Short mmCIF file of C-alpha atoms and ligand atoms in Angstrom, two decimals:
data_model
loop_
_atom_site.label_atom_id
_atom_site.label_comp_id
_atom_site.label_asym_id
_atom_site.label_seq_id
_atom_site.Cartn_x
_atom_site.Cartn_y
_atom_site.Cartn_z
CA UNK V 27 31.65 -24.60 -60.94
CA UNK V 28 29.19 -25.70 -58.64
CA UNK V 29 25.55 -23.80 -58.27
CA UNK V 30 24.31 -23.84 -54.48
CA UNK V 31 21.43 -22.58 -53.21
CA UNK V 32 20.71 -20.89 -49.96
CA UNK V 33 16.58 -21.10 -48.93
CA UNK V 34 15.07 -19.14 -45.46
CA UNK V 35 12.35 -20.45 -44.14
CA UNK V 36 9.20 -19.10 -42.12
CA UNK V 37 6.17 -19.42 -40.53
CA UNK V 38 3.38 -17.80 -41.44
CA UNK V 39 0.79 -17.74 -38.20
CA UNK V 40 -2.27 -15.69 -36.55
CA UNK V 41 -1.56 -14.44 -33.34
CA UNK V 42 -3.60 -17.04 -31.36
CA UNK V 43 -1.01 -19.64 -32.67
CA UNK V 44 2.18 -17.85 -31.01
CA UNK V 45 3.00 -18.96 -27.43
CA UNK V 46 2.49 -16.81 -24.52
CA UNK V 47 6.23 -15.77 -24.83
CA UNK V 48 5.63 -14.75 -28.31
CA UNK V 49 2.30 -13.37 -27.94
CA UNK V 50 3.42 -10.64 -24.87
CA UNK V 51 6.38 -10.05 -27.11
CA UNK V 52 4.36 -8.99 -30.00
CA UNK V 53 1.79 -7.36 -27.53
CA UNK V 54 4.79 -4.80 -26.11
CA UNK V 55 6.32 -4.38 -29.43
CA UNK V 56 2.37 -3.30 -30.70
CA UNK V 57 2.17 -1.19 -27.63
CA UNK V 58 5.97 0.48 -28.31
CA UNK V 59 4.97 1.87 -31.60
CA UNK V 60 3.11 4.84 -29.29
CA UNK V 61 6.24 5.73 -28.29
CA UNK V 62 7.87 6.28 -31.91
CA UNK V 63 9.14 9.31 -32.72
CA UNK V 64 8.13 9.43 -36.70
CA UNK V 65 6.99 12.98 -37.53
CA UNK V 66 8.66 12.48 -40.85
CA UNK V 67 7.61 9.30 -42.38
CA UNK V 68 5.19 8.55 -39.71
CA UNK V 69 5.61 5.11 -40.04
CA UNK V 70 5.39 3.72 -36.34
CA UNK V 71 7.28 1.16 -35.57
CA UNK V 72 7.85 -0.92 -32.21
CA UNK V 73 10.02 -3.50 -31.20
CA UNK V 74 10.47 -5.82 -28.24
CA UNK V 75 13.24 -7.79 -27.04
CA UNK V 76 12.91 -10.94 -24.23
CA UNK V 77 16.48 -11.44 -22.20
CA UNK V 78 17.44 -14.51 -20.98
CA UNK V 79 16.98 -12.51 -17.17
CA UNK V 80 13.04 -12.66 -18.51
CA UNK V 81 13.45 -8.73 -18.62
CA UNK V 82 11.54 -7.43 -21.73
CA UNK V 83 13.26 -4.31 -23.28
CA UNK V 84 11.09 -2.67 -25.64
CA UNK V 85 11.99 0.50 -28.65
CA UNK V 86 10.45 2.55 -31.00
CA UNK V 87 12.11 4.28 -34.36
CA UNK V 88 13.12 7.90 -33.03
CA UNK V 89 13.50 9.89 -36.18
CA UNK V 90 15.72 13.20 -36.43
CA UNK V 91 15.29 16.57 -38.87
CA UNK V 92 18.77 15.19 -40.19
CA UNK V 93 17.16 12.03 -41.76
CA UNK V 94 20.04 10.15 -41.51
CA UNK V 95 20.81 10.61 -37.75
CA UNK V 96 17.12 8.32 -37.34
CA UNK V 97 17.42 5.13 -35.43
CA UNK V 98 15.34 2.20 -36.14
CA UNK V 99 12.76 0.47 -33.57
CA UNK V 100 15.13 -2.43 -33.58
CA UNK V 101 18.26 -0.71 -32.84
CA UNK V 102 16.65 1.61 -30.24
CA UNK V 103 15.59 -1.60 -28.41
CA UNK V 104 18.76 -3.54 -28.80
CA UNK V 105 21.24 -1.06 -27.80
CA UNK V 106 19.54 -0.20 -24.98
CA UNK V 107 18.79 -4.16 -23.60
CA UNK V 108 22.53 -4.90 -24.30
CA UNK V 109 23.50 -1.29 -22.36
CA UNK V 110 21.38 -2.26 -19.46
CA UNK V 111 21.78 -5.57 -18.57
CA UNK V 112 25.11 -6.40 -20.37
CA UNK V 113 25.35 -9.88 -18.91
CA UNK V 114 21.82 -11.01 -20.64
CA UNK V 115 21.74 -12.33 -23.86
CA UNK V 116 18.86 -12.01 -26.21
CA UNK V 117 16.17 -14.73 -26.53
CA UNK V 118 13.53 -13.45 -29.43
CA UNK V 119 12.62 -10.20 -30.75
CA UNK V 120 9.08 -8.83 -32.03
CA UNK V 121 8.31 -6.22 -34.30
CA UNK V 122 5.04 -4.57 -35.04
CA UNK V 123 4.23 -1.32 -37.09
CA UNK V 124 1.46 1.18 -37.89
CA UNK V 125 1.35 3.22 -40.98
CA UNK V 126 0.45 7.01 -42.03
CA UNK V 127 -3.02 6.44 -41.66
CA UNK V 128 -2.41 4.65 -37.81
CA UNK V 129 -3.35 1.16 -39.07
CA UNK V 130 -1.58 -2.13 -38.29
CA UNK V 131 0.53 -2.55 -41.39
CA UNK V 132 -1.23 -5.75 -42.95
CA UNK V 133 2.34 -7.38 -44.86
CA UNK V 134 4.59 -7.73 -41.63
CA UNK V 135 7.79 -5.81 -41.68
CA UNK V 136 10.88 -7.29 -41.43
CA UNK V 137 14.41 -5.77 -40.31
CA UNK V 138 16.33 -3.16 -42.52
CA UNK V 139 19.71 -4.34 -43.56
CA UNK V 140 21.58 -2.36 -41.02
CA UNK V 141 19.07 -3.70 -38.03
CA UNK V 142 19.98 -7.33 -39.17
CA UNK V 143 23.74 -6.47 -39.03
CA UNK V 144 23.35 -5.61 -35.50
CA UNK V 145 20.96 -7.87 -34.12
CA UNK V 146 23.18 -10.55 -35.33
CA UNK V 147 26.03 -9.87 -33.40
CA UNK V 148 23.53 -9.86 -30.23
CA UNK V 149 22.38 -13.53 -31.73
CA UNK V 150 26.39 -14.37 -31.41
CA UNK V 151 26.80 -13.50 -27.75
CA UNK V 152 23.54 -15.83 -27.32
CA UNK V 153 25.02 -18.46 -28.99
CA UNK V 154 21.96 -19.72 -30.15
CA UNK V 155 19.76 -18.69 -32.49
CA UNK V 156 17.34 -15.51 -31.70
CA UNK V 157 13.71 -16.32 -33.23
CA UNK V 158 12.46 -12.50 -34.94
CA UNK V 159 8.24 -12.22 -35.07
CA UNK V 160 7.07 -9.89 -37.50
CA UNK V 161 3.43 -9.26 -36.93
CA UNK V 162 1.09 -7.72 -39.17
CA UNK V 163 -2.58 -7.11 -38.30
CA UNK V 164 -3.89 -10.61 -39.17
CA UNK V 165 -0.46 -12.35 -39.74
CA UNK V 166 2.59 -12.82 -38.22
CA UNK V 167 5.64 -14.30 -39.77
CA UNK V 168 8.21 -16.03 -37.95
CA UNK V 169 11.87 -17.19 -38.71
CA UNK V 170 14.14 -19.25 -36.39
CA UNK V 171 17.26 -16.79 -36.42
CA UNK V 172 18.65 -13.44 -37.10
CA UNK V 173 21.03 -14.82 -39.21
CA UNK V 174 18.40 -16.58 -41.50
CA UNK V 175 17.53 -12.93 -42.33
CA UNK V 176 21.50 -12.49 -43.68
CA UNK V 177 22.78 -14.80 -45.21
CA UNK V 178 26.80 -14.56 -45.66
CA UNK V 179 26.90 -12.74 -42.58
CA UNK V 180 30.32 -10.30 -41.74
CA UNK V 181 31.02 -11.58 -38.42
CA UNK V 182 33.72 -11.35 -36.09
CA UNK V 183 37.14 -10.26 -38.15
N1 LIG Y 23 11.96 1.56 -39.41
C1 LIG Y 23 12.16 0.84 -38.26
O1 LIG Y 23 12.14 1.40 -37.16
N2 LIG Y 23 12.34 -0.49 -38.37
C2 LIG Y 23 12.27 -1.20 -39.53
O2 LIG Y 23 12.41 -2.41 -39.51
C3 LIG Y 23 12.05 -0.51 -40.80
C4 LIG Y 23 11.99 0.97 -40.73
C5 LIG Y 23 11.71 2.99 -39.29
C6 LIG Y 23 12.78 3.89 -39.82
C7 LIG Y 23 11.99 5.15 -40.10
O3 LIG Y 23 11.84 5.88 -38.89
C8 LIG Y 23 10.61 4.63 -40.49
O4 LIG Y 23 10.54 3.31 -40.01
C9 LIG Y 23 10.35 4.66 -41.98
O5 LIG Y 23 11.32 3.99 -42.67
#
């Protein structure tokens, strides 16, 4: 038997230490999260996608009376970059949030399980791995790949 040991690694940053790429990305995922559609939890959440055409998709979480028929920020932005411009391939994604009471969340949020599942497939077709930027109010938090975020990834069967 052999023990092994998998580790995922981040950085932890302020906003003035993203790059310009980064910093727009996290500035349209911010502005996104006035677009969510959260009467129910009212948790606002925004994300933004760059293409490798330098198009910039963004999404917000569009929530239903039939809870389960919600769609995440992430998915709302992904399936729509990959329906419009099929040919591009994803580059990084940012994610921002505001809470019930309208403030930035302070802890950045990360992916659910189901967003990672499909943003990974996505980081596939790039071939390469797709940086995701979590930013918080103060903090953002940064890891190289989608795939980082799932370990022992289902992939293609
Ligand atoms: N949500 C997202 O849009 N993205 C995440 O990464 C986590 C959760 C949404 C789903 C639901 O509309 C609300 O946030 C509360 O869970």
């Amino acid at each position: 038997m052999e023990k092994k040991t998998l580790t995922t690694q981040f950085l932890s940053l302020t906003f003035d230490e993203l790059s310009p790429l980064q910093r727009k990305l996290v500035d349209r995922a911010r502005e996104a999260t006035f677009r969510s559609y959260a009467p129910y939890s009212r948790f606002k959440v925004g994300a933004a996608i760059a293409l490798s055409n330098g198009e910039i998709i963004a999404g917000a979480n569009q929530e239903n009376a039939a809870f389960p028929s919600s769609l995440c920020a992430e998915r709302t932005a992904a399936y729509y970059a990959h329906a419009r411009y099929p040919e591009a391939t994803f580059e990084a994604i940012a994610l921002a949030a505001r809470d019930v009471n309208d403030e930035w969340v302070d802890v950045p949020i990360s992916p659910c399980g189901a967003c990672r599942q499909a943003l990974v497939e996505y980081e596939t077709l790039a071939g390469h791995g797709v940086p995701v930027i979590m930013a918080g109010r103060d903090k953002v938090y940064v890891v190289e790949s989608v795939s980082s975020l799932l370990p022992f990834t289902f992939d293609k069967f």
